[in-house]
PDB file of C-alpha atoms in Angstrom:
ATOM      1  CA  MET A  11       0.045  -0.007  -0.014  1.00 75.00           C
ATOM      2  CA  ALA A  12       2.808   2.395   0.786  1.00 81.00           C
ATOM      3  CA  THR A  13       4.276   1.758  -2.604  1.00 86.00           C
ATOM      4  CA  GLY A  14       0.985   2.559  -4.241  1.00 89.00           C
ATOM      5  CA  LEU A  15       0.632   5.824  -2.374  1.00 90.00           C
ATOM      6  CA  LEU A  16       4.207   6.822  -3.299  1.00 90.00           C
ATOM      7  CA  LEU A  17       3.522   6.024  -7.002  1.00 91.00           C
ATOM      8  CA  LEU A  18       0.284   8.035  -6.861  1.00 92.00           C
ATOM      9  CA  ALA A  19       2.171  10.931  -5.273  1.00 92.00           C
ATOM     10  CA  LEU A  20       4.739  10.857  -8.106  1.00 92.00           C
ATOM     11  CA  ALA A  21       1.961  10.859 -10.699  1.00 92.00           C
ATOM     12  CA  LEU A  22       0.209  13.826  -8.958  1.00 91.00           C
ATOM     13  CA  LEU A  23       3.651  15.610  -8.808  1.00 89.00           C
ATOM     14  CA  ALA A  24       3.953  15.366 -12.584  1.00 86.00           C
ATOM     15  CA  VAL A  25       0.330  16.600 -12.981  1.00 88.00           C
ATOM     16  CA  GLY A  26       0.919  19.456 -10.617  1.00 85.00           C
ATOM     17  CA  ALA A  27       3.964  20.531 -12.422  1.00 81.00           C
ATOM     18  CA  SER A  28       1.958  20.650 -15.649  1.00 80.00           C
ATOM     19  CA  ILE A  29      -0.757  22.969 -14.372  1.00 78.00           C
ATOM     20  CA  GLY A  30      -0.475  26.667 -14.887  1.00 65.00           C
ATOM     21  CA  SER A  31      -2.752  29.652 -14.595  1.00 57.00           C
ATOM     22  CA  THR A  32      -4.540  28.743 -17.839  1.00 50.00           C
ATOM     23  CA  GLY A  33      -4.853  25.010 -17.156  1.00 51.00           C
ATOM     24  CA  PHE A  34      -2.772  22.156 -18.358  1.00 56.00           C
ATOM     25  CA  GLU A  35       0.289  23.449 -20.188  1.00 59.00           C
ATOM     26  CA  GLY A  36       2.519  20.383 -20.099  1.00 54.00           C
ATOM     27  CA  LEU A  37       6.020  19.699 -19.044  1.00 56.00           C
ATOM     28  CA  LEU A  38       7.350  19.783 -22.607  1.00 56.00           C
ATOM     29  CA  ALA A  39       7.025  23.603 -22.799  1.00 58.00           C
ATOM     30  CA  ALA A  40       9.815  23.943 -20.261  1.00 57.00           C
ATOM     31  CA  ARG A  41      12.231  22.239 -22.614  1.00 62.00           C
ATOM     32  CA  HIS A  42      12.046  25.041 -25.164  1.00 65.00           C
ATOM     33  CA  ASP A  43      11.170  28.074 -23.095  1.00 66.00           C
ATOM     34  CA  ALA A  44      13.475  29.538 -20.422  1.00 72.00           C
ATOM     35  CA  VAL A  45      10.629  31.359 -18.732  1.00 71.00           C
ATOM     36  CA  ALA A  46       8.513  28.227 -18.638  1.00 69.00           C
ATOM     37  CA  LEU A  47      11.475  26.299 -17.180  1.00 74.00           C
ATOM     38  CA  GLN A  48      11.912  28.859 -14.392  1.00 78.00           C
ATOM     39  CA  ILE A  49       8.218  28.781 -13.570  1.00 76.00           C
ATOM     40  CA  LEU A  50       8.429  25.028 -13.486  1.00 80.00           C
ATOM     41  CA  LEU A  51      11.450  24.873 -11.200  1.00 82.00           C
ATOM     42  CA  ASP A  52      10.833  27.805  -8.945  1.00 84.00           C
ATOM     43  CA  ILE A  53       7.019  27.825  -8.529  1.00 84.00           C
ATOM     44  CA  ARG A  54       5.086  24.657  -9.631  1.00 87.00           C
ATOM     45  CA  LEU A  55       7.489  21.938  -8.472  1.00 90.00           C
ATOM     46  CA  PRO A  56       8.218  23.353  -4.974  1.00 93.00           C
ATOM     47  CA  ARG A  57       4.500  24.234  -4.508  1.00 92.00           C
ATOM     48  CA  THR A  58       3.307  20.774  -5.445  1.00 93.00           C
ATOM     49  CA  LEU A  59       6.027  19.022  -3.341  1.00 95.00           C
ATOM     50  CA  GLY A  60       5.353  21.417  -0.530  1.00 95.00           C
ATOM     51  CA  ALA A  61       1.623  20.439  -0.653  1.00 95.00           C
ATOM     52  CA  TRP A  62       2.674  16.742  -0.310  1.00 96.00           C
ATOM     53  CA  LEU A  63       4.938  17.491   2.618  1.00 97.00           C
ATOM     54  CA  ALA A  64       2.478  19.592   4.493  1.00 96.00           C
ATOM     55  CA  GLY A  65      -0.196  16.942   3.966  1.00 96.00           C
ATOM     56  CA  ALA A  66       2.192  14.240   5.071  1.00 97.00           C
ATOM     57  CA  LEU A  67       2.949  16.211   8.321  1.00 97.00           C
ATOM     58  CA  LEU A  68      -0.773  16.688   9.018  1.00 96.00           C
ATOM     59  CA  GLY A  69      -1.525  13.025   8.254  1.00 95.00           C
ATOM     60  CA  LEU A  70       1.238  11.878  10.608  1.00 96.00           C
ATOM     61  CA  ALA A  71       0.018  14.282  13.359  1.00 96.00           C
ATOM     62  CA  GLY A  72      -3.578  13.107  12.915  1.00 95.00           C
ATOM     63  CA  ALA A  73      -2.602   9.512  13.307  1.00 95.00           C
ATOM     64  CA  VAL A  74      -0.578  10.298  16.491  1.00 95.00           C
ATOM     65  CA  ALA A  75      -3.403  12.364  17.881  1.00 94.00           C
ATOM     66  CA  GLN A  76      -6.040   9.576  17.253  1.00 92.00           C
ATOM     67  CA  GLY A  77      -3.797   6.966  18.784  1.00 91.00           C
ATOM     68  CA  LEU A  78      -2.708   9.053  21.706  1.00 89.00           C
ATOM     69  CA  PHE A  79      -6.234  10.089  22.721  1.00 88.00           C
ATOM     70  CA  ARG A  80      -7.912   6.825  21.522  1.00 85.00           C
ATOM     71  CA  ASN A  81     -10.462   8.990  19.679  1.00 85.00           C
ATOM     72  CA  PRO A  82     -11.296   8.720  16.046  1.00 85.00           C
ATOM     73  CA  LEU A  83     -12.387  12.379  15.958  1.00 85.00           C
ATOM     74  CA  ALA A  84      -9.001  13.686  17.263  1.00 88.00           C
ATOM     75  CA  ASP A  85      -7.081  15.900  14.742  1.00 89.00           C
ATOM     76  CA  PRO A  86      -3.723  17.726  14.779  1.00 92.00           C
ATOM     77  CA  TYR A  87      -5.318  20.953  16.038  1.00 92.00           C
ATOM     78  CA  LEU A  88      -6.818  19.408  19.139  1.00 89.00           C
ATOM     79  CA  LEU A  89      -4.250  20.799  21.579  1.00 91.00           C
ATOM     80  CA  GLY A  90      -4.540  24.522  20.628  1.00 91.00           C
ATOM     81  CA  SER A  91      -1.944  24.675  17.825  1.00 92.00           C
ATOM     82  CA  ALA A  92      -4.411  26.150  15.336  1.00 91.00           C
ATOM     83  CA  SER A  93      -5.737  28.876  17.611  1.00 93.00           C
ATOM     84  CA  GLY A  94      -2.231  29.688  18.735  1.00 94.00           C
ATOM     85  CA  ALA A  95      -0.951  29.964  15.162  1.00 93.00           C
ATOM     86  CA  SER A  96      -3.915  32.179  14.137  1.00 93.00           C
ATOM     87  CA  LEU A  97      -3.464  34.459  17.076  1.00 94.00           C
ATOM     88  CA  ALA A  98       0.240  34.782  16.448  1.00 92.00           C
ATOM     89  CA  MET A  99      -0.322  35.565  12.754  1.00 90.00           C
ATOM     90  CA  ALA A 100      -2.897  38.217  13.554  1.00 91.00           C
ATOM     91  CA  LEU A 101      -0.543  39.910  16.085  1.00 90.00           C
ATOM     92  CA  ALA A 102       2.354  39.706  13.621  1.00 87.00           C
ATOM     93  CA  LEU A 103       0.234  41.324  10.853  1.00 86.00           C
ATOM     94  CA  VAL A 104      -0.828  44.123  13.261  1.00 86.00           C
ATOM     95  CA  LEU A 105       2.743  44.769  14.405  1.00 81.00           C
ATOM     96  CA  LEU A 106       4.010  44.871  10.771  1.00 77.00           C
ATOM     97  CA  GLY A 107       1.881  47.865  10.177  1.00 68.00           C
ATOM     98  CA  VAL A 108       2.359  49.729  13.487  1.00 54.00           C
ATOM     99  CA  SER A 109       5.835  49.545  14.921  1.00 52.00           C
ATOM    100  CA  PRO A 110       9.105  49.962  12.934  1.00 51.00           C
ATOM    101  CA  PHE A 111      10.893  48.006  15.612  1.00 50.00           C
ATOM    102  CA  ALA A 112       8.411  45.203  15.436  1.00 54.00           C
ATOM    103  CA  THR A 113       8.665  45.278  11.614  1.00 53.00           C
ATOM    104  CA  ALA A 114      12.484  44.777  11.728  1.00 54.00           C
ATOM    105  CA  TRP A 115      12.009  41.972  14.200  1.00 51.00           C
ATOM    106  CA  LEU A 116       9.371  40.234  12.189  1.00 57.00           C
ATOM    107  CA  VAL A 117      11.463  40.524   8.999  1.00 53.00           C
ATOM    108  CA  ARG A 118      14.034  38.359  10.693  1.00 52.00           C
ATOM    109  CA  VAL A 119      11.508  35.962  12.114  1.00 62.00           C
ATOM    110  CA  GLY A 120       8.968  36.038   9.291  1.00 76.00           C
ATOM    111  CA  LEU A 121       5.266  35.407   9.368  1.00 78.00           C
ATOM    112  CA  THR A 122       5.866  31.667   9.029  1.00 86.00           C
ATOM    113  CA  GLY A 123       8.135  31.809  12.115  1.00 88.00           C
ATOM    114  CA  ALA A 124       5.416  33.651  14.060  1.00 86.00           C
ATOM    115  CA  ALA A 125       2.854  31.125  13.035  1.00 90.00           C
ATOM    116  CA  PHE A 126       5.126  28.294  14.132  1.00 92.00           C
ATOM    117  CA  ALA A 127       5.847  29.900  17.437  1.00 91.00           C
ATOM    118  CA  GLY A 128       2.152  30.498  17.968  1.00 93.00           C
ATOM    119  CA  ALA A 129       1.273  26.878  17.218  1.00 93.00           C
ATOM    120  CA  ILE A 130       3.931  25.588  19.635  1.00 93.00           C
ATOM    121  CA  GLY A 131       2.854  28.219  22.234  1.00 94.00           C
ATOM    122  CA  GLY A 132      -0.723  26.982  22.047  1.00 94.00           C
ATOM    123  CA  VAL A 133       0.273  23.420  22.802  1.00 93.00           C
ATOM    124  CA  LEU A 134       2.539  24.492  25.642  1.00 92.00           C
ATOM    125  CA  LEU A 135      -0.285  26.539  27.069  1.00 93.00           C
ATOM    126  CA  THR A 136      -2.478  23.408  26.923  1.00 93.00           C
ATOM    127  CA  LEU A 137       0.071  21.348  28.709  1.00 91.00           C
ATOM    128  CA  LEU A 138       0.448  24.025  31.381  1.00 90.00           C
ATOM    129  CA  LEU A 139      -3.229  24.091  32.006  1.00 90.00           C
ATOM    130  CA  ALA A 140      -3.483  20.352  32.006  1.00 87.00           C
ATOM    131  CA  ASN A 141      -0.610  20.265  34.547  1.00 83.00           C
ATOM    132  CA  SER A 142       0.296  16.798  33.374  1.00 71.00           C
ATOM    133  CA  VAL A 143       0.478  14.607  30.326  1.00 67.00           C
ATOM    134  CA  GLN A 144      -0.818  11.592  32.230  1.00 70.00           C
ATOM    135  CA  HIS A 145      -4.558  12.412  32.139  1.00 76.00           C
ATOM    136  CA  THR A 146      -6.046  12.221  28.615  1.00 77.00           C
ATOM    137  CA  LEU A 147      -9.352  13.794  29.540  1.00 81.00           C
ATOM    138  CA  ARG A 148      -7.618  16.713  31.172  1.00 86.00           C
ATOM    139  CA  LEU A 149      -5.462  17.248  28.133  1.00 87.00           C
ATOM    140  CA  LEU A 150      -8.594  17.274  25.862  1.00 86.00           C
ATOM    141  CA  LEU A 151     -10.461  19.748  28.069  1.00 89.00           C
ATOM    142  CA  ALA A 152      -7.447  22.003  28.299  1.00 91.00           C
ATOM    143  CA  GLY A 153      -7.033  21.865  24.524  1.00 91.00           C
ATOM    144  CA  VAL A 154     -10.704  22.886  23.987  1.00 90.00           C
ATOM    145  CA  ILE A 155     -10.328  25.743  26.432  1.00 93.00           C
ATOM    146  CA  VAL A 156      -7.142  27.012  24.908  1.00 94.00           C
ATOM    147  CA  GLY A 157      -8.691  26.809  21.419  1.00 93.00           C
ATOM    148  CA  VAL A 158     -11.686  28.808  22.440  1.00 93.00           C
ATOM    149  CA  VAL A 159      -9.762  31.497  24.414  1.00 95.00           C
ATOM    150  CA  LEU A 160      -7.047  32.052  21.828  1.00 95.00           C
ATOM    151  CA  GLY A 161      -9.614  31.980  19.033  1.00 93.00           C
ATOM    152  CA  ALA A 162     -11.572  34.745  20.817  1.00 95.00           C
ATOM    153  CA  ALA A 163      -8.353  36.708  21.289  1.00 95.00           C
ATOM    154  CA  LYS A 164      -7.608  36.369  17.657  1.00 94.00           C
ATOM    155  CA  ASP A 165     -11.068  37.731  16.787  1.00 93.00           C
ATOM    156  CA  LEU A 166     -10.575  40.659  19.070  1.00 94.00           C
ATOM    157  CA  VAL A 167      -7.268  41.513  17.329  1.00 93.00           C
ATOM    158  CA  THR A 168      -8.949  41.221  13.953  1.00 92.00           C
ATOM    159  CA  LEU A 169     -11.803  43.457  15.012  1.00 91.00           C
ATOM    160  CA  GLY A 170      -9.329  46.105  16.196  1.00 89.00           C
ATOM    161  CA  ALA A 171      -7.369  45.961  12.977  1.00 89.00           C
ATOM    162  CA  PRO A 172      -9.825  45.208  10.144  1.00 88.00           C
ATOM    163  CA  ASP A 173      -7.152  45.865   7.476  1.00 88.00           C
ATOM    164  CA  ILE A 174      -5.655  42.396   8.248  1.00 87.00           C
ATOM    165  CA  LEU A 175      -8.943  40.632   7.500  1.00 87.00           C
ATOM    166  CA  SER A 176      -7.946  39.675   3.957  1.00 85.00           C
ATOM    167  CA  ALA A 177      -4.570  38.231   5.024  1.00 85.00           C
ATOM    168  CA  MET A 178      -6.146  36.357   7.901  1.00 89.00           C
ATOM    169  CA  GLN A 179      -8.760  34.920   5.632  1.00 86.00           C
ATOM    170  CA  GLY A 180      -6.023  33.577   3.409  1.00 85.00           C
ATOM    171  CA  PHE A 181      -4.289  31.989   6.397  1.00 89.00           C
ATOM    172  CA  ASN A 182      -7.420  30.472   7.796  1.00 89.00           C
ATOM    173  CA  LEU A 183      -8.435  28.971   4.460  1.00 88.00           C
ATOM    174  CA  GLY A 184      -4.983  27.589   3.758  1.00 89.00           C
ATOM    175  CA  SER A 185      -2.747  28.107   0.735  1.00 87.00           C
ATOM    176  CA  THR A 186       0.295  26.525  -0.810  1.00 89.00           C
ATOM    177  CA  SER A 187       0.990  29.455  -3.160  1.00 85.00           C
ATOM    178  CA  PHE A 188       3.973  30.716  -1.324  1.00 83.00           C
ATOM    179  CA  VAL A 189       5.818  27.504  -0.656  1.00 90.00           C
ATOM    180  CA  GLY A 190       9.359  27.505  -1.975  1.00 90.00           C
ATOM    181  CA  TRP A 191      12.331  25.212  -1.911  1.00 93.00           C
ATOM    182  CA  THR A 192      13.492  26.440   1.441  1.00 92.00           C
ATOM    183  CA  ALA A 193      10.106  25.671   2.996  1.00 92.00           C
ATOM    184  CA  CYS A 194      10.172  22.195   1.302  1.00 95.00           C
ATOM    185  CA  ALA A 195      13.594  21.428   2.770  1.00 95.00           C
ATOM    186  CA  LEU A 196      12.367  22.527   6.246  1.00 94.00           C
ATOM    187  CA  MET A 197       9.267  20.446   6.024  1.00 96.00           C
ATOM    188  CA  ALA A 198      11.120  17.403   4.715  1.00 96.00           C
ATOM    189  CA  GLY A 199      13.595  17.493   7.530  1.00 96.00           C
ATOM    190  CA  VAL A 200      10.843  17.852  10.203  1.00 96.00           C
ATOM    191  CA  TRP A 201       8.907  15.017   8.511  1.00 97.00           C
ATOM    192  CA  LEU A 202      11.781  12.625   8.475  1.00 97.00           C
ATOM    193  CA  LEU A 203      12.444  13.345  12.189  1.00 96.00           C
ATOM    194  CA  CYS A 204       8.770  13.057  13.180  1.00 96.00           C
ATOM    195  CA  VAL A 205       8.280   9.798  11.222  1.00 96.00           C
ATOM    196  CA  ALA A 206      11.400   8.231  12.760  1.00 96.00           C
ATOM    197  CA  VAL A 207      10.329   9.103  16.361  1.00 95.00           C
ATOM    198  CA  ALA A 208       6.670   8.251  15.852  1.00 94.00           C
ATOM    199  CA  TRP A 209       7.569   4.869  14.218  1.00 94.00           C
ATOM    200  CA  ALA A 210       9.888   4.043  17.174  1.00 92.00           C
ATOM    201  CA  LEU A 211       7.067   4.773  19.564  1.00 90.00           C
ATOM    202  CA  GLY A 212       4.359   2.930  17.633  1.00 89.00           C
ATOM    203  CA  HIS A 213       4.317   0.204  20.252  1.00 85.00           C
ATOM    204  CA  VAL A 214       3.291   2.795  22.880  1.00 85.00           C
ATOM    205  CA  LEU A 215       0.174   3.613  20.825  1.00 87.00           C
ATOM    206  CA  ASP A 216      -0.523  -0.073  20.393  1.00 84.00           C
ATOM    207  CA  GLY A 217      -0.455  -0.435  24.115  1.00 81.00           C
ATOM    208  CA  LEU A 218      -2.654   2.632  24.717  1.00 78.00           C
ATOM    209  CA  SER A 219      -5.214   1.163  22.365  1.00 77.00           C
ATOM    210  CA  LEU A 220      -5.718  -1.600  24.911  1.00 74.00           C
ATOM    211  CA  GLY A 221      -6.376   0.882  27.654  1.00 73.00           C
ATOM    212  CA  GLU A 222      -4.026   2.758  29.963  1.00 69.00           C
ATOM    213  CA  ALA A 223      -4.105   0.181  32.658  1.00 68.00           C
ATOM    214  CA  THR A 224      -3.135  -2.497  30.192  1.00 69.00           C
ATOM    215  CA  ALA A 225      -0.333  -0.337  28.792  1.00 65.00           C
ATOM    216  CA  GLN A 226       1.038   0.286  32.327  1.00 66.00           C
ATOM    217  CA  SER A 227       0.923  -3.396  33.041  1.00 69.00           C
ATOM    218  CA  LEU A 228       3.057  -4.012  30.058  1.00 66.00           C
ATOM    219  CA  GLY A 229       5.777  -1.853  31.579  1.00 69.00           C
ATOM    220  CA  LEU A 230       5.481   1.080  29.232  1.00 71.00           C
ATOM    221  CA  PRO A 231       6.779   4.391  30.672  1.00 74.00           C
ATOM    222  CA  LEU A 232       3.585   6.217  29.622  1.00 75.00           C
ATOM    223  CA  PRO A 233       4.253   9.779  30.979  1.00 77.00           C
ATOM    224  CA  ARG A 234       7.580  10.078  29.208  1.00 84.00           C
ATOM    225  CA  MET A 235       6.422   8.440  25.975  1.00 85.00           C
ATOM    226  CA  ARG A 236       3.198  10.476  25.926  1.00 86.00           C
ATOM    227  CA  ALA A 237       5.188  13.704  26.328  1.00 87.00           C
ATOM    228  CA  ILE A 238       7.422  12.719  23.391  1.00 91.00           C
ATOM    229  CA  LEU A 239       4.425  11.909  21.239  1.00 92.00           C
ATOM    230  CA  ILE A 240       2.779  15.249  22.072  1.00 91.00           C
ATOM    231  CA  LEU A 241       6.069  16.930  21.076  1.00 93.00           C
ATOM    232  CA  VAL A 242       6.006  15.112  17.749  1.00 95.00           C
ATOM    233  CA  LEU A 243       2.302  16.161  17.291  1.00 94.00           C
ATOM    234  CA  ALA A 244       3.113  19.863  18.031  1.00 93.00           C
ATOM    235  CA  LEU A 245       6.259  19.953  15.851  1.00 94.00           C
ATOM    236  CA  ALA A 246       4.575  18.289  12.766  1.00 95.00           C
ATOM    237  CA  THR A 247       1.426  20.446  13.024  1.00 95.00           C
ATOM    238  CA  GLY A 248       3.258  23.731  13.764  1.00 93.00           C
ATOM    239  CA  THR A 249       5.584  23.201  10.863  1.00 94.00           C
ATOM    240  CA  ALA A 250       2.711  22.511   8.401  1.00 94.00           C
ATOM    241  CA  VAL A 251       0.564  25.357   9.661  1.00 93.00           C
ATOM    242  CA  ALA A 252       3.439  27.800   9.467  1.00 91.00           C
ATOM    243  CA  GLN A 253       4.027  27.062   5.810  1.00 92.00           C
ATOM    244  CA  THR A 254       0.500  26.562   4.475  1.00 92.00           C
ATOM    245  CA  GLY A 255      -2.008  28.026   6.968  1.00 90.00           C
ATOM    246  CA  MET A 256      -4.993  26.198   8.317  1.00 91.00           C
ATOM    247  CA  ILE A 257      -5.590  23.166   6.183  1.00 92.00           C
ATOM    248  CA  ALA A 258      -8.825  21.470   7.218  1.00 85.00           C
ATOM    249  CA  PHE A 259      -9.676  17.742   7.493  1.00 88.00           C
ATOM    250  CA  VAL A 260      -6.414  16.286   6.155  1.00 92.00           C
ATOM    251  CA  GLY A 261      -5.188  15.268   9.589  1.00 92.00           C
ATOM    252  CA  LEU A 262      -8.587  13.844  10.427  1.00 91.00           C
ATOM    253  CA  ALA A 263      -9.380  12.007   7.227  1.00 90.00           C
ATOM    254  CA  ALA A 264      -5.995  10.653   6.322  1.00 92.00           C
ATOM    255  CA  PRO A 265      -5.772   8.079   9.289  1.00 92.00           C
ATOM    256  CA  HIS A 266      -9.267   6.878   8.536  1.00 88.00           C
ATOM    257  CA  LEU A 267      -8.313   6.387   4.839  1.00 88.00           C
ATOM    258  CA  ALA A 268      -5.275   4.416   5.834  1.00 90.00           C
ATOM    259  CA  ARG A 269      -7.218   2.230   8.326  1.00 88.00           C
ATOM    260  CA  SER A 270      -9.908   1.551   5.689  1.00 84.00           C
ATOM    261  CA  LEU A 271      -7.263   0.161   3.304  1.00 82.00           C
ATOM    262  CA  VAL A 272      -5.264  -2.023   5.760  1.00 82.00           C
ATOM    263  CA  LYS A 273      -5.394  -3.139   9.340  1.00 83.00           C
ATOM    264  CA  THR A 274      -2.052  -2.861  10.932  1.00 82.00           C
ATOM    265  CA  THR A 275      -0.001  -1.647  13.888  1.00 86.00           C
ATOM    266  CA  HIS A 276       0.420   1.992  14.759  1.00 89.00           C
ATOM    267  CA  SER A 277       3.951   2.205  13.439  1.00 89.00           C
ATOM    268  CA  ARG A 278       2.816   1.305   9.937  1.00 92.00           C
ATOM    269  CA  LEU A 279      -0.444   3.293  10.310  1.00 93.00           C
ATOM    270  CA  ILE A 280       1.518   6.399  11.074  1.00 94.00           C
ATOM    271  CA  LEU A 281       3.557   6.065   7.899  1.00 94.00           C
ATOM    272  CA  LEU A 282       0.541   5.159   5.787  1.00 94.00           C
ATOM    273  CA  SER A 283      -1.508   8.042   7.220  1.00 95.00           C
ATOM    274  CA  SER A 284       1.309  10.427   6.513  1.00 96.00           C
ATOM    275  CA  LEU A 285       1.554   9.186   2.791  1.00 95.00           C
ATOM    276  CA  ALA A 286      -2.264   9.352   2.475  1.00 94.00           C
ATOM    277  CA  GLY A 287      -2.262  12.941   3.863  1.00 94.00           C
ATOM    278  CA  GLY A 288       0.361  13.937   1.365  1.00 95.00           C
ATOM    279  CA  VAL A 289      -1.643  12.570  -1.558  1.00 94.00           C
ATOM    280  CA  LEU A 290      -4.908  14.152  -0.299  1.00 92.00           C
ATOM    281  CA  LEU A 291      -3.441  17.669   0.022  1.00 94.00           C
ATOM    282  CA  MET A 292      -1.514  17.407  -3.226  1.00 94.00           C
ATOM    283  CA  ALA A 293      -4.661  16.329  -5.068  1.00 92.00           C
ATOM    284  CA  ALA A 294      -6.635  19.224  -3.450  1.00 92.00           C
ATOM    285  CA  ASP A 295      -3.887  21.629  -4.407  1.00 92.00           C
ATOM    286  CA  ILE A 296      -4.100  20.555  -8.041  1.00 91.00           C
ATOM    287  CA  LEU A 297      -7.862  20.877  -8.097  1.00 90.00           C
ATOM    288  CA  ALA A 298      -7.588  24.299  -6.471  1.00 89.00           C
ATOM    289  CA  ARG A 299      -5.486  25.457  -9.374  1.00 87.00           C
ATOM    290  CA  TRP A 300      -7.327  23.764 -12.180  1.00 85.00           C
ATOM    291  CA  LEU A 301     -11.056  23.976 -11.456  1.00 84.00           C
ATOM    292  CA  LEU A 302     -11.411  27.715 -11.983  1.00 79.00           C
ATOM    293  CA  ALA A 303      -8.181  28.548 -13.795  1.00 73.00           C
ATOM    294  CA  PRO A 304      -6.776  31.233 -13.969  1.00 76.00           C
ATOM    295  CA  GLN A 305      -8.321  31.863 -10.588  1.00 80.00           C
ATOM    296  CA  GLU A 306      -7.580  29.673  -7.601  1.00 84.00           C
ATOM    297  CA  LEU A 307      -9.837  28.134  -4.991  1.00 86.00           C
ATOM    298  CA  PRO A 308      -8.558  28.125  -1.312  1.00 87.00           C
ATOM    299  CA  VAL A 309      -7.055  24.687  -0.935  1.00 90.00           C
ATOM    300  CA  GLY A 310      -8.393  24.430   2.623  1.00 87.00           C
ATOM    301  CA  VAL A 311     -11.969  24.556   1.246  1.00 87.00           C
ATOM    302  CA  LEU A 312     -11.301  21.668  -1.100  1.00 88.00           C
ATOM    303  CA  THR A 313      -9.624  19.513   1.631  1.00 89.00           C
ATOM    304  CA  ALA A 314     -12.688  20.128   3.799  1.00 85.00           C
ATOM    305  CA  VAL A 315     -15.003  19.051   0.922  1.00 84.00           C
ATOM    306  CA  LEU A 316     -12.893  15.994   0.006  1.00 80.00           C
ATOM    307  CA  GLY A 317     -12.133  14.991   3.585  1.00 78.00           C
ATOM    308  CA  GLY A 318     -15.605  15.670   4.926  1.00 79.00           C
ATOM    309  CA  SER A 319     -17.274  13.834   2.025  1.00 82.00           C
ATOM    310  CA  TYR A 320     -15.086  10.811   2.607  1.00 78.00           C
ATOM    311  CA  LEU A 321     -15.798  10.689   6.306  1.00 78.00           C
ATOM    312  CA  LEU A 322     -19.567  11.070   5.666  1.00 82.00           C
ATOM    313  CA  TRP A 323     -19.399   8.211   3.175  1.00 81.00           C
ATOM    314  CA  ARG A 324     -17.602   6.025   5.723  1.00 76.00           C
ATOM    315  CA  MET A 325     -20.138   6.886   8.402  1.00 77.00           C
ATOM    316  CA  HIS A 326     -22.945   5.973   5.979  1.00 73.00           C
ATOM    317  CA  LYS A 327     -21.233   2.736   4.954  1.00 74.00           C
ATOM    318  CA  ARG A 328     -20.667   1.691   8.534  1.00 68.00           C
ATOM    319  CA  GLY A 329     -24.157   2.664   9.771  1.00 63.00           C
ATOM    320  CA  GLY A 330     -23.094   5.833  11.590  1.00 55.00           C
ATOM    321  CA  GLY A 331     -19.669   4.925  12.958  1.00 56.00           C
ATOM    322  CA  LEU A 332     -16.177   5.732  11.770  1.00 59.00           C
ATOM    323  CA  LEU A 333     -14.387   2.708  13.205  1.00 56.00           C
TER     324      LEU A 333
END
C-alpha cells in the first residue's frame, strides 16, 4: 500500500508541475522556453512538493493524535496549535503595520516563524493548563479551552485591525501558493524526524489502544512516552501550519483512509496516514489550481469538501460509525 501511495504521489507531482494559470500546459514547454522552465522549477514543483509534505505532516500528526487520545475524531489541532498559530499571525500582521521595531524583528523571524511559534505556544499553554500529560481527559479539556480562548483573542485583534482581514482569511483557508524550496527542505527535515520518532514509539500507541491500565501493566513508561508523542504532534502540526496556513480535514481524514485500506500496527499506520495525507493535500492543491483557472480556490476549502465527504461516506457505509 505504501508503494501505491508513493507512485500516486509521483503521478500527482507530474500533474501538478503541468498545471499553470490557464490550465494544463504540459512539461514539454519547459524544454524550449526559459521562462517556462523557471516557472516549473521555482514555482510549480516546490508548490506541489510542498503540498505533499504539508499533507504528510498533518496526516502523521492526525494518526498520532487519534492513537494518543484513543479517539477517531481527534485531529492535529486538538491541543490548541491552530488557535495559537492564528493569534500569532494576527498579532504579527498588526505589528508589521504599526511599529518599525516590530517590523524589523518580524522581517528576521518572518510570518511563518510567528505562526510556528504561535502553534507551539498553544500546545505549551494546553500542557500548562493540564498540569500533566498523564490524564487524557484533562489534556482534551485544556485543549478545547485554549482553542476557544485564543480563538476569541484572535477575533478581538482582527476586530481592532480590520485591514488584516484579507490576510487572515487567506491564512485560515490555507494556501500553498508561497511554498518554496526552502520551505520544502524545512518540512522534509521535520517530516523525517517526526516519522522516525513516531515509528519508534508505535508500540506505545498499540499499548494505549488496549487501555491505559493494560499499557502500564506491560511496563510502558507512559508519561515520558506520551510527552514525546505530544512533542511530535506539536512539531509536525506547527511546521505544516506555518507554511500553508490552516488546512482542514487532512489530519482527520488521512488516518481513517489508511485504516480503511489495511489493518495494521500504529507504526505502519502512522507512515501510511502520512503518505495518504500527502496525496490528499496534493490532489486538493491541483484541483484548487485547475477547477477555476486562472483563478484559484482556497485549498483548505477543497480539503474540507474532500475529507468531509469521505468521512460522511464512511459513516454511511458503517451505519453511523467511523471505526
